[in-house]
Coordinates of C-alpha atoms in Angstrom, one line a residue:
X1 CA 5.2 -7.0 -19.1
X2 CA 3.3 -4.9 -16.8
X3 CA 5.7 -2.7 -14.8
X4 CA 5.5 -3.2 -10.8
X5 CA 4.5 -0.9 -8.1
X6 CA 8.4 -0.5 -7.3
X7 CA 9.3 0.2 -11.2
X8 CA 6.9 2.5 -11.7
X9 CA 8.1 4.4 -8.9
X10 CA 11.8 4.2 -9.9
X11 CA 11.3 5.6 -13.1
X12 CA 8.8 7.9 -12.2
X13 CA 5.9 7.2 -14.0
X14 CA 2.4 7.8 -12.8
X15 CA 0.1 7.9 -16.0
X16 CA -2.2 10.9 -16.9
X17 CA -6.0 10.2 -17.0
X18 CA -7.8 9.9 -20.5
X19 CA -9.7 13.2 -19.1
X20 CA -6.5 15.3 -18.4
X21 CA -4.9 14.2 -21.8
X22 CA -8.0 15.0 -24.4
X23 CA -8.1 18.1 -22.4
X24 CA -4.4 19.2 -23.3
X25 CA -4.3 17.5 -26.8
X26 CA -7.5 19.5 -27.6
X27 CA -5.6 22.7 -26.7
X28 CA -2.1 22.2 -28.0
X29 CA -2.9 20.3 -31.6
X30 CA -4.0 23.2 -34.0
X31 CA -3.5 21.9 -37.5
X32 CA -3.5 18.7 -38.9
X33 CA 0.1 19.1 -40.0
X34 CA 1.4 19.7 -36.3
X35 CA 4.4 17.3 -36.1
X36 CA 4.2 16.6 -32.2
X37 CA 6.6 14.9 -29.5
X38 CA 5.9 12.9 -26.2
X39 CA 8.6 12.4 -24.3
X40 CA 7.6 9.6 -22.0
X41 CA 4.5 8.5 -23.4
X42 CA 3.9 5.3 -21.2
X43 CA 0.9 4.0 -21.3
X44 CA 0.0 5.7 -24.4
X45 CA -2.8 8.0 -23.0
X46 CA -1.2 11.2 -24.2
X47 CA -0.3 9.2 -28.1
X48 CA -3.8 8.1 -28.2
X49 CA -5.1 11.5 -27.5
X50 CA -2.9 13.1 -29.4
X51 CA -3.7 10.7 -32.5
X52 CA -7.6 11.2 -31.9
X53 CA -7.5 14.9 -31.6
X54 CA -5.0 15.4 -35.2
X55 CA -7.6 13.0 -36.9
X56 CA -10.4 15.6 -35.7
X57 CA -8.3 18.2 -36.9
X58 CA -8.2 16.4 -40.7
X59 CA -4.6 14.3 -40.2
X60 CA -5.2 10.9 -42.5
X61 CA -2.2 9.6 -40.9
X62 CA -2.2 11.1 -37.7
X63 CA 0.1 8.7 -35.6
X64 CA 3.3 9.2 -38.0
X65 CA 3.0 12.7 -37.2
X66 CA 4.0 11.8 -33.7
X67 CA 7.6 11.0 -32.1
X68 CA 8.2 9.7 -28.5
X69 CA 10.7 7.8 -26.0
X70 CA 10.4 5.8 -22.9
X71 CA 12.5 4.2 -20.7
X72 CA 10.0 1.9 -19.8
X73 CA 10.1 -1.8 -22.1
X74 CA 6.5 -1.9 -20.6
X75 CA 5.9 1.0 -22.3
X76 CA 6.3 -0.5 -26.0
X77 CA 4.2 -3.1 -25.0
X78 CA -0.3 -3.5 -25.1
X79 CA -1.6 -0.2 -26.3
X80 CA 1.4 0.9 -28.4
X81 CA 1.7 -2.3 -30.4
X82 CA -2.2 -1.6 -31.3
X83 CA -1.6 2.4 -32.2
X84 CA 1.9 2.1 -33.3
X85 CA 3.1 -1.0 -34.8
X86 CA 0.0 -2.3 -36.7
X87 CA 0.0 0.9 -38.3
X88 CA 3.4 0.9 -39.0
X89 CA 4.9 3.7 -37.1
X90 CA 7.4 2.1 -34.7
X91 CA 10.9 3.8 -36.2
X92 CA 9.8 7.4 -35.0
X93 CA 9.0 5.3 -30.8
X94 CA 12.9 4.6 -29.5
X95 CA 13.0 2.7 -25.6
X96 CA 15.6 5.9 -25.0
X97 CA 16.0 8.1 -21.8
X98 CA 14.9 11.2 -23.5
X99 CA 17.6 13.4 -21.6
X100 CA 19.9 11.3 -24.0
X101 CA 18.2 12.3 -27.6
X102 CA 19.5 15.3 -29.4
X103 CA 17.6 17.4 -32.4
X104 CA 20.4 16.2 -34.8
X105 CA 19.4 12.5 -33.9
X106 CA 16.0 13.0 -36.0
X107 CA 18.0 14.9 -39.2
X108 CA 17.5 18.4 -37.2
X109 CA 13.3 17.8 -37.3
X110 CA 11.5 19.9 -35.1
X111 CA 8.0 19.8 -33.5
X112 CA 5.3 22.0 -33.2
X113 CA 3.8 20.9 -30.3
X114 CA 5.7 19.5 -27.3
X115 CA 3.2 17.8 -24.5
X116 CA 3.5 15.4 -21.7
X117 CA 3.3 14.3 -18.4
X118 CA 7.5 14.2 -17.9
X119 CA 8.8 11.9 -15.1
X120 CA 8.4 12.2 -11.1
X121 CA 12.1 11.7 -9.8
X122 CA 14.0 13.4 -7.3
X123 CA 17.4 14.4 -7.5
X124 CA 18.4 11.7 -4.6
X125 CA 16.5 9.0 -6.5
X126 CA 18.1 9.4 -9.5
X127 CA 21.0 7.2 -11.0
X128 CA 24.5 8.4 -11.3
X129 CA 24.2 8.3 -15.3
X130 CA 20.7 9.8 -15.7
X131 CA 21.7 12.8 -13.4
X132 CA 24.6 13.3 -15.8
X133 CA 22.7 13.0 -18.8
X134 CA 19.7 15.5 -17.3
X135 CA 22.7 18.2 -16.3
X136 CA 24.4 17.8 -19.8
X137 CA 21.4 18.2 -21.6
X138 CA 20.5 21.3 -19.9
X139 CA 23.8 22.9 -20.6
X140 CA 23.9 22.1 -24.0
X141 CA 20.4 23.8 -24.5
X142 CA 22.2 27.0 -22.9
X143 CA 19.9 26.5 -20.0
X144 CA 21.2 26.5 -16.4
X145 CA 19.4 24.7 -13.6
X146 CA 20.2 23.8 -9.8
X147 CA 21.9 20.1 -10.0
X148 CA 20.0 18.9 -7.1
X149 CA 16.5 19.9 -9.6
X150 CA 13.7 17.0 -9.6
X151 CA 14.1 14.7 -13.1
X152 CA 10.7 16.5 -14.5
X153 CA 12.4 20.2 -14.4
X154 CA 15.3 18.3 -16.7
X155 CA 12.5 16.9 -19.4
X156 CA 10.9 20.4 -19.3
X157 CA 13.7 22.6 -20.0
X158 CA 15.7 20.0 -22.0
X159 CA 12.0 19.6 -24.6
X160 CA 12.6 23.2 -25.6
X161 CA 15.3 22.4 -27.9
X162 CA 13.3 20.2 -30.2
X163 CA 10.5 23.4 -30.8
X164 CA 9.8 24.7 -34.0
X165 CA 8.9 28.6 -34.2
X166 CA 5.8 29.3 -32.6
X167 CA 5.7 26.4 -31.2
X168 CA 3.4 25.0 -28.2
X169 CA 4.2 23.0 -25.0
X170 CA 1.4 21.4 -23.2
X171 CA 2.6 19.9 -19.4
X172 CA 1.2 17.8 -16.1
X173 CA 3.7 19.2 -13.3
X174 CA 3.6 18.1 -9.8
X175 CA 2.9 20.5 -7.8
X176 CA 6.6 21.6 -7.1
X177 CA 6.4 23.8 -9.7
X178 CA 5.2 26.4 -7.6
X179 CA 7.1 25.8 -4.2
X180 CA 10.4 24.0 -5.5
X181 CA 13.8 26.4 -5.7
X182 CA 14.9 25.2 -8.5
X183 CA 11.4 26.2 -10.3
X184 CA 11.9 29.9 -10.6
X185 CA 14.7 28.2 -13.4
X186 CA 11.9 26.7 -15.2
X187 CA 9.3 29.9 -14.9
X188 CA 12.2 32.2 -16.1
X189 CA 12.7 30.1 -19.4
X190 CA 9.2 29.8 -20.3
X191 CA 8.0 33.4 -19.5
X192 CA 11.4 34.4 -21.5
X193 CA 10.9 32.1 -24.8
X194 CA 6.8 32.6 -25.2
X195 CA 4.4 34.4 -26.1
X196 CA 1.4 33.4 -23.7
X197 CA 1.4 31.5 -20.9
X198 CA -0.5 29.8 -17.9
X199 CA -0.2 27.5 -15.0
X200 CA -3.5 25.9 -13.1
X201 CA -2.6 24.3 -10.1
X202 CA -5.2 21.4 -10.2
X203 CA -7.3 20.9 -7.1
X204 CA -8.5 17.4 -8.1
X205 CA -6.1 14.5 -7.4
X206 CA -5.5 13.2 -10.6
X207 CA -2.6 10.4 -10.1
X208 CA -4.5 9.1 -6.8
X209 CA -5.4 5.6 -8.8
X210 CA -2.0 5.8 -9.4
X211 CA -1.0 5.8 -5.7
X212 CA 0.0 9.4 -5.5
X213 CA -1.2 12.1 -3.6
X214 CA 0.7 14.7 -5.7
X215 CA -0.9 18.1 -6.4
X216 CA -0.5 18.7 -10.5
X217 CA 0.2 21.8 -12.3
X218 CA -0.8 22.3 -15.8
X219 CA 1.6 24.3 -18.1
X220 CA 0.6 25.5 -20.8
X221 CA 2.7 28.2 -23.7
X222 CA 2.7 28.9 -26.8
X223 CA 4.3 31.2 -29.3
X224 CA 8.1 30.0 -28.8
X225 CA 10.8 32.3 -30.0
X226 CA 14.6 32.4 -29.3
X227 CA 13.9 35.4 -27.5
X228 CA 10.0 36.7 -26.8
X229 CA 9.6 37.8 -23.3
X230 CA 6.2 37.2 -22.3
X231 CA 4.8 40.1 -20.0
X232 CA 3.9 37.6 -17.3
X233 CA 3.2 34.1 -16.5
X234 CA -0.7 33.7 -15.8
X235 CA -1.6 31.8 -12.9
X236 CA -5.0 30.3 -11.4
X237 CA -6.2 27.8 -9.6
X238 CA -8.9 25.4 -10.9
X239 CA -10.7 22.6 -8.4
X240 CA -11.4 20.0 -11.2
X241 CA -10.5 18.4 -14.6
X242 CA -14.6 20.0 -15.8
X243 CA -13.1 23.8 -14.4
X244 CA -9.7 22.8 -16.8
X245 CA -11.3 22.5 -19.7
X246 CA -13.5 25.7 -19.5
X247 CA -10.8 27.7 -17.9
X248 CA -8.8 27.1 -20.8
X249 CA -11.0 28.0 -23.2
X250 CA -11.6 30.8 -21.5
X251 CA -8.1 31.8 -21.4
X252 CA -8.0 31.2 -25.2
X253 CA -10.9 33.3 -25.7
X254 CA -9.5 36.4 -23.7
X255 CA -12.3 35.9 -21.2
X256 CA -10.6 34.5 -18.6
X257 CA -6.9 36.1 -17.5
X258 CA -5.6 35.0 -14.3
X259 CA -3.1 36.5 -11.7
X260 CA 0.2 37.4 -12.0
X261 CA 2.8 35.2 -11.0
X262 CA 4.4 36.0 -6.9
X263 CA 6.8 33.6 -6.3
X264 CA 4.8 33.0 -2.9
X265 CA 2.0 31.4 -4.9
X266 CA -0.4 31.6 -2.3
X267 CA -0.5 35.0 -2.8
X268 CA -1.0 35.2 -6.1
X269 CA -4.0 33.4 -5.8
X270 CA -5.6 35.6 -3.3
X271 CA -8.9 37.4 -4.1
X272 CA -8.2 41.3 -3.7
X273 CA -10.4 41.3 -0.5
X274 CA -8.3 38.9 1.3
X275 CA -4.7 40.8 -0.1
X276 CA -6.4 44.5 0.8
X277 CA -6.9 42.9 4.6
X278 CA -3.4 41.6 4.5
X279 CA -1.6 44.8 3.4
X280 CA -3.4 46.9 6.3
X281 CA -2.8 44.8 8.9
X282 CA 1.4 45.3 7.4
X283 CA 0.3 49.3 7.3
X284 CA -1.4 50.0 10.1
X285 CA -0.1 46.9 13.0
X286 CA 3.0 45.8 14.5
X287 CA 4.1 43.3 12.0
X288 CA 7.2 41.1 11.7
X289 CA 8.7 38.0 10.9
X290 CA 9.7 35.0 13.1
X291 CA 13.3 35.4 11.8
X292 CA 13.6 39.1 12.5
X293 CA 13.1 38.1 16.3
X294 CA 14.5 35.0 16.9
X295 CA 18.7 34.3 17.2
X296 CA 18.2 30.9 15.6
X297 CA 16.0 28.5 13.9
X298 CA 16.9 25.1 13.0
X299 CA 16.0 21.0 13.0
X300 CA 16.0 18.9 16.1
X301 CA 17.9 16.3 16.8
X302 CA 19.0 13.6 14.3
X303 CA 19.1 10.5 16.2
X304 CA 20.0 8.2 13.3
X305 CA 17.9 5.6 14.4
X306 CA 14.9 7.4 16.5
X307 CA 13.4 4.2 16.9
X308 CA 16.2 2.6 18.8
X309 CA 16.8 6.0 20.9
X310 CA 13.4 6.9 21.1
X311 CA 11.2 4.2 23.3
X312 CA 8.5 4.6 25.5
X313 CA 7.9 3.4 29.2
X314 CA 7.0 0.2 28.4
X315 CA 9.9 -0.4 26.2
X316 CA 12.3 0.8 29.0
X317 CA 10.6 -1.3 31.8
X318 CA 11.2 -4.6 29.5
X319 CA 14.7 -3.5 29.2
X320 CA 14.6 -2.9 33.0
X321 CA 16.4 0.7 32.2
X322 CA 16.9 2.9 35.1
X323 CA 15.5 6.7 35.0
X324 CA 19.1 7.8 34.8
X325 CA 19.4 5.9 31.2
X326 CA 16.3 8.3 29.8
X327 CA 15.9 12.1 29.3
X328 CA 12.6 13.9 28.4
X329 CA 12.3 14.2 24.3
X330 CA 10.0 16.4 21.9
X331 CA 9.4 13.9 19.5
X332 CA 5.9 14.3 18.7
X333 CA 3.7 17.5 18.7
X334 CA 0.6 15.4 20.3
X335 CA 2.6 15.5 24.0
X336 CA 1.2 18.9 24.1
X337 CA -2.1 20.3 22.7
X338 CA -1.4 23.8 23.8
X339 CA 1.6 26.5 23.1
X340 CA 4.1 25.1 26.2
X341 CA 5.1 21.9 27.0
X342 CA 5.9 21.0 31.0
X343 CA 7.0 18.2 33.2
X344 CA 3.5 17.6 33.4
X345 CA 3.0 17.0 29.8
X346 CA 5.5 14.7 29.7
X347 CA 4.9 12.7 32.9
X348 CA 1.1 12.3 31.4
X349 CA 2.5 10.9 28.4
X350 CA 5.1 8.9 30.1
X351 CA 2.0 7.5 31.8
X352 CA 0.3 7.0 28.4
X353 CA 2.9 5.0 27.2
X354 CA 3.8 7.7 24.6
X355 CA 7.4 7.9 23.1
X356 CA 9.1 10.4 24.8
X357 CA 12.0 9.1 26.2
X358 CA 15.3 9.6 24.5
X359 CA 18.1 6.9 25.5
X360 CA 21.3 8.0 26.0
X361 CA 24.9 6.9 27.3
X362 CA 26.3 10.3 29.1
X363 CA 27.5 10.1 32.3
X364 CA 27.9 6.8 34.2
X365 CA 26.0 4.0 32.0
X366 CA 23.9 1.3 33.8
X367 CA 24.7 -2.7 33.0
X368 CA 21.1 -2.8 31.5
X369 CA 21.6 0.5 29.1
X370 CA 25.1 -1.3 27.6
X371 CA 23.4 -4.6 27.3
X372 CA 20.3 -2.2 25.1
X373 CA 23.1 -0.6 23.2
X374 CA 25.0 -4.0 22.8
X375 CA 21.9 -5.2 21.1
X376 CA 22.4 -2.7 18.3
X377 CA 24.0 -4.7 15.1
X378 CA 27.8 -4.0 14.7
X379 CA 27.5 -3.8 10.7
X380 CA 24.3 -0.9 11.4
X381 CA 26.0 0.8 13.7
X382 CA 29.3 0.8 11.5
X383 CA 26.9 1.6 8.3
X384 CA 25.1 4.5 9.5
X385 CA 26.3 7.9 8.5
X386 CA 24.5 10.0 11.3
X387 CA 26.5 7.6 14.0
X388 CA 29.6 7.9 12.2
X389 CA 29.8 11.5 12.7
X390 CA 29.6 11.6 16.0
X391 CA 32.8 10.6 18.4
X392 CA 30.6 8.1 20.7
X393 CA 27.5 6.9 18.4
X394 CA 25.3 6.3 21.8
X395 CA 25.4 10.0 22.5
X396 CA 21.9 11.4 20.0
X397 CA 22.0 14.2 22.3
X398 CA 23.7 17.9 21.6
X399 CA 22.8 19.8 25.1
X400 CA 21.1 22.2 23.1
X401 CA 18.0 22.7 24.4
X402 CA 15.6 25.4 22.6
X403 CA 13.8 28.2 24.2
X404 CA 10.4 27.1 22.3
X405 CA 9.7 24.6 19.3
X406 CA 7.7 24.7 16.0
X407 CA 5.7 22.4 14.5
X408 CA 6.7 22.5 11.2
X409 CA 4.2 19.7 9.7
X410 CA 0.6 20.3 10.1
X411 CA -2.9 20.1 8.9
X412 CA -4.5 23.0 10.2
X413 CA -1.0 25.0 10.9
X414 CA 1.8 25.9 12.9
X415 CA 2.1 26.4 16.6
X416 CA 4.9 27.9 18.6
X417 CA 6.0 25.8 21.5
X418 CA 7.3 27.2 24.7
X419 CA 9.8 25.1 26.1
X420 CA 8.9 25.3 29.9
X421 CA 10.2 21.7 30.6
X422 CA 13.7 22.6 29.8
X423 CA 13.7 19.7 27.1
X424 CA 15.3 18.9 23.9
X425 CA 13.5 17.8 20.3
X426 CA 14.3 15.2 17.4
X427 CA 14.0 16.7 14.1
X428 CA 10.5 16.2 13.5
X429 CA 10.3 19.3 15.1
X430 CA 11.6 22.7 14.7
X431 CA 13.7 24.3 17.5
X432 CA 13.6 28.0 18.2
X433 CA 16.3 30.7 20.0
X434 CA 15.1 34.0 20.9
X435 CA 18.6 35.0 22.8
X436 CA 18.3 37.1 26.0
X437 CA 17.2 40.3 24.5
X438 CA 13.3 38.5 24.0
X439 CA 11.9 38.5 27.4
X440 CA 9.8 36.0 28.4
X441 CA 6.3 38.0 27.7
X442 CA 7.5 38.7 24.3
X443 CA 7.7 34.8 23.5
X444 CA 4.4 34.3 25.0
X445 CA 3.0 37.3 22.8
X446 CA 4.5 35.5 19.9
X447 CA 2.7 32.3 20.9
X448 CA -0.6 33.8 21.2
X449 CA 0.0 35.7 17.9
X450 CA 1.1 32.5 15.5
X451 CA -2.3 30.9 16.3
X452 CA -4.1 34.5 15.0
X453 CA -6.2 34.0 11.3
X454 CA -3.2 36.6 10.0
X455 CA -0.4 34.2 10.7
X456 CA -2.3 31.0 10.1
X457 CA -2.5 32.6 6.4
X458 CA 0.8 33.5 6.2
X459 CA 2.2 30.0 6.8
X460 CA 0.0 29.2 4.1
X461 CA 1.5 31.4 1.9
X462 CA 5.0 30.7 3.0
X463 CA 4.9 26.8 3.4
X464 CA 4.3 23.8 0.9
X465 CA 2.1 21.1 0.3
X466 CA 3.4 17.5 0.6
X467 CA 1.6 14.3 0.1
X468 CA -2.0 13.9 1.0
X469 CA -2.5 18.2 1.8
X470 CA -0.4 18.4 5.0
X471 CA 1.5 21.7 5.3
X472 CA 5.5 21.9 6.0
X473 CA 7.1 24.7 6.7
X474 CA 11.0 24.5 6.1
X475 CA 13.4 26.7 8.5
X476 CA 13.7 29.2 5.7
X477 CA 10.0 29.5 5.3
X478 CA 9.3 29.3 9.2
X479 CA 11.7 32.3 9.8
X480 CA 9.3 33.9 6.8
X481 CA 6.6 33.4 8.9
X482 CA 4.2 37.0 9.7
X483 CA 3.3 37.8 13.1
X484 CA 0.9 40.4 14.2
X485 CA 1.0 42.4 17.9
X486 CA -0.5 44.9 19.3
X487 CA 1.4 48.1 19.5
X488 CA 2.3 47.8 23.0
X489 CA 2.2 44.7 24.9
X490 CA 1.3 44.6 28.1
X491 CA 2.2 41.9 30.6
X492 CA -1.1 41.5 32.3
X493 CA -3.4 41.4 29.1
X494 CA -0.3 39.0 27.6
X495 CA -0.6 36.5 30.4
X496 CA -4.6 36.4 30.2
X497 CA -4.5 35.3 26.5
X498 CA -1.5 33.1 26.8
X499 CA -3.5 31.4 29.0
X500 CA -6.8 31.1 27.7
X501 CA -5.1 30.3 24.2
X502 CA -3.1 27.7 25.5
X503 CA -6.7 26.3 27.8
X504 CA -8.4 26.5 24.5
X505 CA -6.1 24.0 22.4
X506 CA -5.8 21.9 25.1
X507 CA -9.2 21.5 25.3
X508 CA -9.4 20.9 21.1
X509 CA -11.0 24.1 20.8
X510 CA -8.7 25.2 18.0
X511 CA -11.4 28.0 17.1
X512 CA -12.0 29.3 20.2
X513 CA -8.1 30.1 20.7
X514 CA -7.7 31.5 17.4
X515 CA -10.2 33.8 18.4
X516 CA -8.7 34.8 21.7
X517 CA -5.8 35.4 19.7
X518 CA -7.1 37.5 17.1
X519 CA -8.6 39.7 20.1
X520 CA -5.2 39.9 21.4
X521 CA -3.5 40.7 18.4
X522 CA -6.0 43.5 16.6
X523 CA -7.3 45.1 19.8
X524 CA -5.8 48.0 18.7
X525 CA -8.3 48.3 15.9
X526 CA -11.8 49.6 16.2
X527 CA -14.4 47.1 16.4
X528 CA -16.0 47.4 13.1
X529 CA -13.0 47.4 11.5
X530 CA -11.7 44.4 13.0
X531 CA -14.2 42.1 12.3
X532 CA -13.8 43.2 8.7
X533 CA -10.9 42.1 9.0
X534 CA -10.6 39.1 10.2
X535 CA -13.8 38.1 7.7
X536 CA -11.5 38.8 4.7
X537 CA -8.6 37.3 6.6
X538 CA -10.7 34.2 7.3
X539 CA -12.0 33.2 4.0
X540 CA -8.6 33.7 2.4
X541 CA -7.5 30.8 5.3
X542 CA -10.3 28.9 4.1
X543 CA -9.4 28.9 0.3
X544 CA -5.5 28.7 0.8
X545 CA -6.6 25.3 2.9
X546 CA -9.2 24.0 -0.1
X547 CA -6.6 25.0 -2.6
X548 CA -3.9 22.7 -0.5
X549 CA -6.1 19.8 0.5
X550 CA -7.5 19.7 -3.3
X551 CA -11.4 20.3 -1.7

């Protein structure tokens, strides 16, 4: 039976292109002995390529040469009764969670090639007994790896134990295999147990017929030993399946050789132009990081329920709510276009019918406001774990209003906020705390300088990708963020670009203020050098974004 939408994400599964497994099977089968294991092997695509590429390589038999496990009863179902059963192959295919199998389950056989596309689950997602089989099977392989690791980190390291000498490993990764914590785990073990190794980050969006947005990595390694310290992992990014396939080749022929690995992967990707900019703007400007100046970083405010606390003027005049039932919230970066937010900002977009008012029951509570709070379910509000931690559930609120906010979640980047309506946010936005010793000329210096090219391409270095290409920056990574500033700011030539900076967003001239920022920031640098510069700085923004929207 075909699995549903809803299975298929449960378990993971989003099936690897025809395309992106010939590719892989081509690389990782070498001999027509190669015994060969598949993990999860789904829908087949990876047994069927694997089957056609050992009969090119002289295998009579190829498909006993090949083990696997699923989880999936679908899986055993269409295209593996066709390549397995009617060719009598069906004892080495068990409907098994892999994390469960041992070596010593298959009489201590061992394979030469390990390939896959390993399931998509997050630690949260992930049922009580699978976790404790994925952390078990880890330990047991003498590996060691962050409990709250993604399923597919589990399948990777936990495949290492069925490897023969020399053997080969041939992955589709999401994308977290560059950005995730818990990855350096999983880059330590294969650059410490192979010979050679490489991972592509894939521009083209191979699981989007699939539903998924996810970036992929391919891994690929070879040469496994107990012990054989690689000298690096290789890294590069390819835009398409037709750049895979010649990239590898390449790789395999010594023609091609890739970057070294930087745990920020954006810069290992740079073209030395671009890095050569970036290390003399560190050399030769005022350079810092957001955390270096700033007392505290951290999330919003978590409502529990933001759209019960969160309502816009119409919703408040149908509940008849007086103004003292509502405060002023940041809950959505489009209240402002520039790098402040006023009473003005929020009084247009009370006007526009925008959600921005935040209900809450300090103070003396109107009759309407408890009758809109009696409304609220008594099983939900008994339920949910944000209102059970505070003593009154009706008060979202903590008083703790930031001195600017940052918007973490962006297309085209980050801005910093200043807070000039004396307002608090939810925790879709960032809240920052410069402390008294940041005057108020220094945060508007550090607004202008956060829209420069030179910290646009450092929050693409420092965040992640999620879903579709939009770019998140967590609070670690947003204190991680570069700024640039002149070597002495002056109050006067600060004002003028806060101001024209903040002008030019509102009036969706995102260009024109990155501009006026980048004057602001370098014009401490002679003209000719600046705009060489900013040229290099510019086109490594360009390609960071084309590497993170897959274009």
């Amino acid at each position: 039976m075909e699995s549903t939408v809803a299975d298929k994400k449960r378990i993971g599964a989003y099936y690897t292109p025809e395309r992106a497994a010939r590719i892989l099977s081509a690389w990782a089968i070498q001999s027509p002995s190669d015994k060969v294991l598949e993990p999860s092997f789904g829908r087949c695509g990876f047994l069927q390529a694997v089957v056609d590429q050992l009969e090119v390589r002289g295998c009579e038999e190829p498909i006993h040469n090949v083990h696997g496990y699923d989880i999936d009863s679908g899986a055993f179902e269409g295209p593996y009764e066709s390549l397995v059963q009617e060719n009598g192959a069906g004892d080495q295919f068990q409907e098994r969670d892999f994390l469960e199998a041992r070596p010593v389950d298959l009489e201590g056989r061992k394979f030469n090639v390990v390939i896959g596309n390993p399931p998509y689950v997050s630690y949260h997602n992930m049922e009580e007994e699978q976790r404790e089989a994925a952390v078990q099977a880890v330990r047991e392989s003498d590996f060691s790896l962050d409990r709250k690791a993604s399923l597919w980190a589990y399948f990777v390291l936990h495949a290492l134990a069925f490897l023969k000498e020399g053997g080969r490993v041939a992955w589709v990764l999401p994308g977290s295999f560059f950005h995730a914590d818990y990855a350096s785990t999983i880059i330590d073990s294969v650059t410490g147990h192979f010979e050679n190794a490489v991972a592509l980050q894939l521009g083209e969006r191979i699981f989007r017929s699939e539903g998924a947005e996810e970036h992929s990595v391919i891994l690929l390694a070879d040469g496994w030993k107990t012990e054989c310290p690689c000298e690096d992992l290789r890294v590069g990014y390819v835009p398409s399946l037709n750049d895979l396939e010649q990239t590898i080749q390449d790789w395999e022929d010594g023609d091609w050789t890739g970057n070294d690995y930087d745990s920020r992967i954006g810069v290992a990707f740079m073209a030395p132009r671009v890095a050569d900019a970036i290390r003399y703007v560190e050399d030769e400007c005022r350079v810092g990081r957001l955390g270096d100046v700033t007392e505290d970083v951290k999330i919003g405010i978590v409502t529990g329920d933001n759209r019960f606390f969160v309502i816009d003027r119409s919703e408040a005049q149908k509940r008849e709510l007086e103004n003292r039932d509502w405060k002023y919230i940041f809950a959505k970066s489009k209240i402002t276009g520039g790098i402040s937010v006023t009473q003005q900002d929020f009084q247009e977009a009370y006007q526009s019918d925008k959600s921005c008012l935040l209900v809450d029951g300090e103070g003396e509570v109107s009759e309407q406001l408890e009758r809109y709070f009696d409304q609220k379910p008594k099983d939900e509000i008994e339920s949910n774990v944000t209102f059970g931690k505070r003593e009154d559930w009706r008060l979202p609120d903590d008083g703790n209003d930031p001195d600017a906010f940052f918007t973490y979640m962006q297309s085209l980047g980050p801005r910093l906020i200043l807070n000039q309506a004396g307002v608090n946010s939810t925790n879709t936005i960032h809240r920052v705390y410069f402390g008294d010793e940041i005057a108020g000329i220094d945060q508007k210096a550090l607004a202008v300088s956060l829209l420069s090219t030179f910290s646009r391409l450092s929050a693409e270095v420092e965040g992640r990708t999620y879903g579709s290409g939009v770019l998140k920056l967590e609070i670690g990574e947003t204190r991680q963020l570069q700024f640039v500033l002149p070597s002495d700011v002056e109050e006067k030539a600060t004002k003028e670009a806060y101001q024209a900076v903040d002008s030019h967003l509102r009036d969706e001239k995102l260009g024109e203020a990155e501009k006026r920022a980048n004057e602001f920031v370098f014009q401490n640098i002679s003209q000719r050098k600046r705009t060489e510069i900013i040229q290099a700085l510019k086109t490594g923004l360009s390609n960071a974004r084309n590497r993170r929207r897959g274009t």
